[in-house]
mmCIF file of N, CA and C in Angstrom:
data_model
loop_
_atom_site.group_PDB
_atom_site.id
_atom_site.type_symbol
_atom_site.label_atom_id
_atom_site.label_comp_id
_atom_site.label_asym_id
_atom_site.label_seq_id
_atom_site.Cartn_x
_atom_site.Cartn_y
_atom_site.Cartn_z
ATOM 1 N N MET S 1 -3.275 65.174 21.737
ATOM 2 C CA MET S 1 -2.507 66.332 22.140
ATOM 3 C C MET S 1 -2.891 67.558 21.299
ATOM 4 N N LYS S 2 -2.978 67.346 19.970
ATOM 5 C CA LYS S 2 -3.340 68.459 19.092
ATOM 6 C C LYS S 2 -4.733 68.982 19.416
ATOM 7 N N ARG S 3 -5.653 68.074 19.751
ATOM 8 C CA ARG S 3 -7.017 68.499 20.092
ATOM 9 C C ARG S 3 -7.016 69.315 21.378
ATOM 10 N N THR S 4 -6.204 68.934 22.322
ATOM 11 C CA THR S 4 -6.122 69.663 23.589
ATOM 12 C C THR S 4 -5.593 71.064 23.357
ATOM 13 N N ILE S 5 -4.545 71.174 22.561
ATOM 14 C CA ILE S 5 -3.972 72.492 22.257
ATOM 15 C C ILE S 5 -4.993 73.347 21.512
ATOM 16 N N ALA S 6 -5.691 72.753 20.559
ATOM 17 C CA ALA S 6 -6.703 73.495 19.804
ATOM 18 C C ALA S 6 -7.824 73.972 20.731
ATOM 19 N N ALA S 7 -8.235 73.118 21.669
ATOM 20 C CA ALA S 7 -9.299 73.499 22.604
ATOM 21 C C ALA S 7 -8.847 74.640 23.503
ATOM 22 N N VAL S 8 -7.610 74.574 23.966
ATOM 23 C CA VAL S 8 -7.074 75.641 24.823
ATOM 24 C C VAL S 8 -6.987 76.947 24.049
ATOM 25 N N LEU S 9 -6.497 76.901 22.825
ATOM 26 C CA LEU S 9 -6.411 78.108 21.998
ATOM 27 C C LEU S 9 -7.792 78.696 21.728
ATOM 28 N N ALA S 10 -8.773 77.850 21.481
ATOM 29 C CA ALA S 10 -10.134 78.334 21.243
ATOM 30 C C ALA S 10 -10.691 79.010 22.490
ATOM 31 N N ALA S 11 -10.457 78.417 23.647
ATOM 32 C CA ALA S 11 -10.943 79.004 24.900
ATOM 33 C C ALA S 11 -10.276 80.341 25.176
ATOM 34 N N VAL S 12 -8.981 80.428 24.924
ATOM 35 C CA VAL S 12 -8.253 81.678 25.146
ATOM 36 C C VAL S 12 -8.764 82.758 24.209
ATOM 37 N N SER S 13 -9.007 82.423 22.919
ATOM 38 C CA SER S 13 -9.493 83.459 22.006
ATOM 39 C C SER S 13 -10.902 83.893 22.347
ATOM 40 N N LEU S 14 -11.752 82.983 22.809
ATOM 41 C CA LEU S 14 -13.096 83.386 23.224
ATOM 42 C C LEU S 14 -13.029 84.275 24.460
ATOM 43 N N SER S 15 -12.153 83.963 25.373
ATOM 44 C CA SER S 15 -11.980 84.783 26.566
ATOM 45 C C SER S 15 -11.480 86.175 26.196
ATOM 46 N N ALA S 16 -10.528 86.255 25.303
ATOM 47 C CA ALA S 16 -9.987 87.553 24.864
ATOM 48 C C ALA S 16 -11.069 88.364 24.162
ATOM 49 N N ALA S 17 -11.882 87.711 23.346
ATOM 50 C CA ALA S 17 -12.963 88.422 22.657
ATOM 51 C C ALA S 17 -13.958 88.972 23.664
ATOM 52 N N GLY S 18 -14.263 88.199 24.715
ATOM 53 C CA GLY S 18 -15.156 88.675 25.770
ATOM 54 C C GLY S 18 -14.572 89.863 26.497
ATOM 55 N N ASN S 19 -13.258 89.840 26.744
ATOM 56 C CA ASN S 19 -12.616 90.955 27.429
ATOM 57 C C ASN S 19 -12.652 92.221 26.590
ATOM 58 N N VAL S 20 -12.421 92.100 25.290
ATOM 59 C CA VAL S 20 -12.471 93.274 24.408
ATOM 60 C C VAL S 20 -13.890 93.834 24.373
ATOM 61 N N ALA S 21 -14.874 92.942 24.280
ATOM 62 C CA ALA S 21 -16.268 93.389 24.272
ATOM 63 C C ALA S 21 -16.612 94.085 25.584
ATOM 64 N N ALA S 22 -16.156 93.524 26.700
ATOM 65 C CA ALA S 22 -16.426 94.132 28.007
ATOM 66 C C ALA S 22 -15.777 95.507 28.102
ATOM 67 N N GLU S 23 -14.556 95.639 27.594
ATOM 68 C CA GLU S 23 -13.871 96.938 27.628
ATOM 69 C C GLU S 23 -14.604 97.971 26.785
ATOM 70 N N ASP S 24 -15.069 97.568 25.608
ATOM 71 C CA ASP S 24 -15.824 98.485 24.748
ATOM 72 C C ASP S 24 -17.130 98.909 25.412
ATOM 73 N N ASP S 25 -17.851 97.932 25.953
ATOM 74 C CA ASP S 25 -19.107 98.246 26.632
ATOM 75 C C ASP S 25 -18.863 99.129 27.848
ATOM 76 N N MET S 26 -17.806 98.858 28.583
ATOM 77 C CA MET S 26 -17.509 99.648 29.777
ATOM 78 C C MET S 26 -17.168 101.088 29.392
ATOM 79 N N ALA S 27 -16.403 101.267 28.333
ATOM 80 C CA ALA S 27 -16.048 102.620 27.893
ATOM 81 C C ALA S 27 -17.305 103.390 27.489
ATOM 82 N N GLN S 28 -18.180 102.754 26.736
ATOM 83 C CA GLN S 28 -19.427 103.416 26.338
ATOM 84 C C GLN S 28 -20.314 103.669 27.548
ATOM 85 N N ALA S 29 -20.373 102.705 28.453
ATOM 86 C CA ALA S 29 -21.194 102.870 29.660
ATOM 87 C C ALA S 29 -20.746 104.076 30.463
ATOM 88 N N MET S 30 -19.456 104.256 30.621
ATOM 89 C CA MET S 30 -18.957 105.366 31.421
ATOM 90 C C MET S 30 -19.225 106.707 30.740
ATOM 91 N N GLN S 31 -19.204 106.733 29.412
ATOM 92 C CA GLN S 31 -19.555 107.966 28.703
ATOM 93 C C GLN S 31 -21.013 108.328 28.976
ATOM 94 N N PHE S 32 -21.896 107.345 28.877
ATOM 95 C CA PHE S 32 -23.315 107.590 29.161
ATOM 96 C C PHE S 32 -23.513 107.961 30.628
ATOM 97 N N PHE S 33 -22.853 107.241 31.517
ATOM 98 C CA PHE S 33 -22.994 107.473 32.955
ATOM 99 C C PHE S 33 -22.583 108.901 33.314
ATOM 100 N N GLU S 34 -21.426 109.309 32.827
ATOM 101 C CA GLU S 34 -20.903 110.636 33.155
ATOM 102 C C GLU S 34 -21.739 111.764 32.556
ATOM 103 N N SER S 35 -22.474 111.466 31.478
ATOM 104 C CA SER S 35 -23.327 112.501 30.887
ATOM 105 C C SER S 35 -24.763 112.430 31.408
ATOM 106 N N GLY S 36 -25.003 111.541 32.383
ATOM 107 C CA GLY S 36 -26.321 111.466 33.003
ATOM 108 C C GLY S 36 -27.347 110.641 32.257
ATOM 109 N N HIS S 37 -26.932 109.875 31.266
ATOM 110 C CA HIS S 37 -27.837 109.006 30.511
ATOM 111 C C HIS S 37 -27.786 107.605 31.139
ATOM 112 N N TYR S 38 -28.435 107.469 32.285
ATOM 113 C CA TYR S 38 -28.278 106.275 33.107
ATOM 114 C C TYR S 38 -28.910 105.022 32.522
ATOM 115 N N VAL S 39 -29.989 105.159 31.782
ATOM 116 C CA VAL S 39 -30.615 103.980 31.176
ATOM 117 C C VAL S 39 -29.669 103.376 30.139
ATOM 118 N N HIS S 40 -29.067 104.214 29.308
ATOM 119 C CA HIS S 40 -28.105 103.710 28.319
ATOM 120 C C HIS S 40 -26.862 103.155 29.024
ATOM 121 N N ALA S 41 -26.426 103.827 30.074
ATOM 122 C CA ALA S 41 -25.274 103.341 30.838
ATOM 123 C C ALA S 41 -25.577 101.964 31.412
ATOM 124 N N ARG S 42 -26.779 101.809 31.975
ATOM 125 C CA ARG S 42 -27.178 100.519 32.558
ATOM 126 C C ARG S 42 -27.089 99.398 31.530
ATOM 127 N N ASP S 43 -27.573 99.651 30.332
ATOM 128 C CA ASP S 43 -27.566 98.617 29.295
ATOM 129 C C ASP S 43 -26.139 98.198 28.935
ATOM 130 N N HIS S 44 -25.243 99.164 28.804
ATOM 131 C CA HIS S 44 -23.850 98.834 28.475
ATOM 132 C C HIS S 44 -23.130 98.213 29.667
ATOM 133 N N LEU S 45 -23.472 98.640 30.868
ATOM 134 C CA LEU S 45 -22.883 98.028 32.064
ATOM 135 C C LEU S 45 -23.299 96.567 32.178
ATOM 136 N N ARG S 46 -24.547 96.280 31.876
ATOM 137 C CA ARG S 46 -25.006 94.879 31.894
ATOM 138 C C ARG S 46 -24.194 94.034 30.926
ATOM 139 N N ALA S 47 -24.015 94.547 29.726
ATOM 140 C CA ALA S 47 -23.249 93.795 28.726
ATOM 141 C C ALA S 47 -21.818 93.579 29.195
ATOM 142 N N ALA S 48 -21.189 94.616 29.745
ATOM 143 C CA ALA S 48 -19.814 94.487 30.237
ATOM 144 C C ALA S 48 -19.747 93.497 31.390
ATOM 145 N N ALA S 49 -20.707 93.575 32.307
ATOM 146 C CA ALA S 49 -20.714 92.665 33.457
ATOM 147 C C ALA S 49 -20.908 91.222 33.009
ATOM 148 N N ARG S 50 -21.763 91.021 32.038
ATOM 149 C CA ARG S 50 -21.992 89.654 31.524
ATOM 150 C C ARG S 50 -20.759 89.118 30.815
ATOM 151 N N ASN S 51 -19.899 90.015 30.354
ATOM 152 C CA ASN S 51 -18.640 89.600 29.717
ATOM 153 C C ASN S 51 -17.477 89.577 30.710
ATOM 154 N N GLY S 52 -17.793 89.662 32.004
ATOM 155 C CA GLY S 52 -16.771 89.461 33.020
ATOM 156 C C GLY S 52 -16.209 90.693 33.692
ATOM 157 N N ASP S 53 -16.748 91.877 33.448
ATOM 158 C CA ASP S 53 -16.225 93.087 34.076
ATOM 159 C C ASP S 53 -16.881 93.275 35.448
ATOM 160 N N ALA S 54 -16.125 92.975 36.508
ATOM 161 C CA ALA S 54 -16.644 93.044 37.876
ATOM 162 C C ALA S 54 -16.947 94.486 38.290
ATOM 163 N N ARG S 55 -16.188 95.433 37.779
ATOM 164 C CA ARG S 55 -16.456 96.847 38.104
ATOM 165 C C ARG S 55 -17.827 97.266 37.577
ATOM 166 N N ALA S 56 -18.159 96.804 36.372
ATOM 167 C CA ALA S 56 -19.471 97.104 35.795
ATOM 168 C C ALA S 56 -20.577 96.520 36.676
ATOM 169 N N ALA S 57 -20.383 95.308 37.166
ATOM 170 C CA ALA S 57 -21.369 94.676 38.038
ATOM 171 C C ALA S 57 -21.529 95.477 39.328
ATOM 172 N N GLU S 58 -20.434 95.965 39.867
ATOM 173 C CA GLU S 58 -20.481 96.757 41.095
ATOM 174 C C GLU S 58 -21.268 98.059 40.897
ATOM 175 N N ILE S 59 -21.025 98.729 39.793
ATOM 176 C CA ILE S 59 -21.754 99.966 39.497
ATOM 177 C C ILE S 59 -23.242 99.671 39.334
ATOM 178 N N LEU S 60 -23.576 98.569 38.661
ATOM 179 C CA LEU S 60 -24.982 98.177 38.526
ATOM 180 C C LEU S 60 -25.620 97.945 39.887
ATOM 181 N N GLY S 61 -24.869 97.349 40.799
ATOM 182 C CA GLY S 61 -25.388 97.146 42.147
ATOM 183 C C GLY S 61 -25.812 98.456 42.785
ATOM 184 N N PHE S 62 -24.968 99.473 42.654
ATOM 185 C CA PHE S 62 -25.312 100.780 43.211
ATOM 186 C C PHE S 62 -26.484 101.418 42.471
ATOM 187 N N MET S 63 -26.501 101.272 41.152
ATOM 188 C CA MET S 63 -27.588 101.882 40.383
ATOM 189 C C MET S 63 -28.937 101.288 40.789
ATOM 190 N N PHE S 64 -29.002 99.959 40.901
ATOM 191 C CA PHE S 64 -30.262 99.328 41.295
ATOM 192 C C PHE S 64 -30.547 99.523 42.775
ATOM 193 N N GLY S 65 -29.504 99.631 43.590
ATOM 194 C CA GLY S 65 -29.703 99.850 45.014
ATOM 195 C C GLY S 65 -30.302 101.216 45.331
ATOM 196 N N PHE S 66 -29.847 102.244 44.633
ATOM 197 C CA PHE S 66 -30.370 103.594 44.862
ATOM 198 C C PHE S 66 -31.577 103.894 43.981
ATOM 199 N N GLY S 67 -31.606 103.319 42.794
ATOM 200 C CA GLY S 67 -32.738 103.500 41.893
ATOM 201 C C GLY S 67 -32.858 104.894 41.332
ATOM 202 N N SER S 68 -34.082 105.234 40.925
ATOM 203 C CA SER S 68 -34.317 106.467 40.172
ATOM 204 C C SER S 68 -34.137 107.734 40.996
ATOM 205 N N ASP S 69 -34.092 107.633 42.320
ATOM 206 C CA ASP S 69 -33.821 108.831 43.124
ATOM 207 C C ASP S 69 -32.448 109.407 42.789
ATOM 208 N N MET S 70 -31.510 108.527 42.528
ATOM 209 C CA MET S 70 -30.162 108.976 42.197
ATOM 210 C C MET S 70 -29.833 108.776 40.715
ATOM 211 N N PHE S 71 -30.443 107.765 40.111
ATOM 212 C CA PHE S 71 -30.166 107.420 38.715
ATOM 213 C C PHE S 71 -31.478 107.404 37.936
ATOM 214 N N PRO S 72 -31.956 108.580 37.488
ATOM 215 C CA PRO S 72 -33.249 108.669 36.799
ATOM 216 C C PRO S 72 -33.384 107.649 35.672
ATOM 217 N N GLY S 73 -34.527 106.964 35.684
ATOM 218 C CA GLY S 73 -34.818 105.965 34.664
ATOM 219 C C GLY S 73 -34.452 104.551 35.079
ATOM 220 N N VAL S 74 -33.701 104.402 36.157
ATOM 221 C CA VAL S 74 -33.307 103.077 36.636
ATOM 222 C C VAL S 74 -34.128 102.777 37.892
ATOM 223 N N PRO S 75 -35.010 101.787 37.836
ATOM 224 C CA PRO S 75 -35.855 101.507 38.994
ATOM 225 C C PRO S 75 -35.055 100.924 40.159
ATOM 226 N N ARG S 76 -35.517 101.194 41.362
ATOM 227 C CA ARG S 76 -34.882 100.594 42.537
ATOM 228 C C ARG S 76 -35.308 99.138 42.594
ATOM 229 N N ASP S 77 -34.324 98.248 42.660
ATOM 230 C CA ASP S 77 -34.589 96.811 42.671
ATOM 231 C C ASP S 77 -33.513 96.170 43.537
ATOM 232 N N LEU S 78 -33.855 95.927 44.803
ATOM 233 C CA LEU S 78 -32.853 95.419 45.739
ATOM 234 C C LEU S 78 -32.390 94.004 45.409
ATOM 235 N N ALA S 79 -33.268 93.191 44.830
ATOM 236 C CA ALA S 79 -32.851 91.844 44.418
ATOM 237 C C ALA S 79 -31.817 91.934 43.297
ATOM 238 N N ALA S 80 -32.045 92.825 42.352
ATOM 239 C CA ALA S 80 -31.072 93.015 41.266
ATOM 240 C C ALA S 80 -29.776 93.593 41.816
ATOM 241 N N ALA S 81 -29.876 94.534 42.754
ATOM 242 C CA ALA S 81 -28.679 95.119 43.357
ATOM 243 C C ALA S 81 -27.839 94.032 44.019
ATOM 244 N N GLU S 82 -28.496 93.168 44.780
ATOM 245 C CA GLU S 82 -27.763 92.081 45.450
ATOM 246 C C GLU S 82 -27.108 91.146 44.434
ATOM 247 N N HIS S 83 -27.843 90.835 43.367
ATOM 248 C CA HIS S 83 -27.290 89.975 42.307
ATOM 249 C C HIS S 83 -26.009 90.570 41.725
ATOM 250 N N TRP S 84 -26.050 91.869 41.383
ATOM 251 C CA TRP S 84 -24.890 92.491 40.750
ATOM 252 C C TRP S 84 -23.737 92.660 41.737
ATOM 253 N N PHE S 85 -24.048 92.984 43.002
ATOM 254 C CA PHE S 85 -22.989 93.066 44.003
ATOM 255 C C PHE S 85 -22.335 91.694 44.208
ATOM 256 N N ASP S 86 -23.142 90.640 44.192
ATOM 257 C CA ASP S 86 -22.604 89.289 44.335
ATOM 258 C C ASP S 86 -21.672 88.956 43.179
ATOM 259 N N LEU S 87 -22.087 89.316 41.977
ATOM 260 C CA LEU S 87 -21.243 89.070 40.802
ATOM 261 C C LEU S 87 -19.937 89.868 40.903
ATOM 262 N N ALA S 88 -20.023 91.107 41.374
ATOM 263 C CA ALA S 88 -18.825 91.928 41.557
ATOM 264 C C ALA S 88 -17.901 91.303 42.602
ATOM 265 N N ALA S 89 -18.492 90.821 43.696
ATOM 266 C CA ALA S 89 -17.700 90.184 44.754
ATOM 267 C C ALA S 89 -16.988 88.951 44.225
ATOM 268 N N ARG S 90 -17.685 88.154 43.449
ATOM 269 C CA ARG S 90 -17.080 86.947 42.866
ATOM 270 C C ARG S 90 -15.969 87.297 41.878
ATOM 271 N N GLY S 91 -16.044 88.512 41.333
ATOM 272 C CA GLY S 91 -15.011 88.985 40.413
ATOM 273 C C GLY S 91 -13.855 89.679 41.123
ATOM 274 N N GLY S 92 -13.874 89.682 42.467
ATOM 275 C CA GLY S 92 -12.757 90.227 43.220
ATOM 276 C C GLY S 92 -12.908 91.660 43.686
ATOM 277 N N ARG S 93 -14.088 92.236 43.569
ATOM 278 C CA ARG S 93 -14.307 93.625 43.991
ATOM 279 C C ARG S 93 -14.645 93.661 45.485
ATOM 280 N N PRO S 94 -13.766 94.248 46.314
ATOM 281 C CA PRO S 94 -14.012 94.260 47.757
ATOM 282 C C PRO S 94 -15.263 95.044 48.160
ATOM 283 N N VAL S 95 -15.561 96.136 47.491
ATOM 284 C CA VAL S 95 -16.768 96.900 47.831
ATOM 285 C C VAL S 95 -18.004 96.071 47.490
ATOM 286 N N GLY S 96 -17.963 95.363 46.377
ATOM 287 C CA GLY S 96 -19.066 94.473 46.021
ATOM 288 C C GLY S 96 -19.283 93.425 47.094
ATOM 289 N N ARG S 97 -18.193 92.868 47.607
ATOM 290 C CA ARG S 97 -18.294 91.856 48.670
ATOM 291 C C ARG S 97 -18.923 92.462 49.926
ATOM 292 N N TYR S 98 -18.458 93.645 50.305
ATOM 293 C CA TYR S 98 -19.009 94.316 51.480
ATOM 294 C C TYR S 98 -20.502 94.580 51.298
ATOM 295 N N MET S 99 -20.874 95.089 50.132
ATOM 296 C CA MET S 99 -22.269 95.470 49.897
ATOM 297 C C MET S 99 -23.191 94.256 49.882
ATOM 298 N N VAL S 100 -22.774 93.162 49.272
ATOM 299 C CA VAL S 100 -23.647 91.990 49.243
ATOM 300 C C VAL S 100 -23.794 91.417 50.655
ATOM 301 N N CYS S 101 -22.733 91.436 51.436
ATOM 302 C CA CYS S 101 -22.834 90.975 52.827
ATOM 303 C C CYS S 101 -23.756 91.880 53.635
ATOM 304 N N ALA S 102 -23.622 93.180 53.471
ATOM 305 C CA ALA S 102 -24.468 94.136 54.192
ATOM 306 C C ALA S 102 -25.929 93.960 53.805
ATOM 307 N N MET S 103 -26.194 93.752 52.532
ATOM 308 C CA MET S 103 -27.574 93.586 52.083
ATOM 309 C C MET S 103 -28.176 92.295 52.653
ATOM 310 N N ARG S 104 -27.397 91.242 52.697
ATOM 311 C CA ARG S 104 -27.911 89.971 53.224
ATOM 312 C C ARG S 104 -28.116 90.040 54.734
ATOM 313 N N LYS S 105 -27.269 90.796 55.392
ATOM 314 C CA LYS S 105 -27.372 90.938 56.851
ATOM 315 C C LYS S 105 -28.631 91.705 57.237
ATOM 316 N N HIS S 106 -28.989 92.691 56.434
ATOM 317 C CA HIS S 106 -30.114 93.564 56.770
ATOM 318 C C HIS S 106 -31.389 93.212 56.026
ATOM 319 N N ALA S 107 -31.404 92.057 55.401
ATOM 320 C CA ALA S 107 -32.607 91.648 54.644
ATOM 321 C C ALA S 107 -33.681 91.109 55.559
#
């Protein structure tokens, strides 16, 4: 019983640490994004998305979907866009779900 409680507490603290890291990365990403520093924004968005931030994954989907025409320094990569939209959809983002379905339909 004690081992089970300890395991649950460890999992909860690791999850909370991931959420704090994702929030920090997301805040920095949005500062870079809003100031037009898209390469730095992309790097922080990746970190936030890997720590569970579905909104960050959704933004990455758009960045890779449009590429450097809209986001200078970020190459257009439709496979990466689909990956990030899929991750956003799995995280509960309805636009991410729509975009990944649209991309698969028109592939």
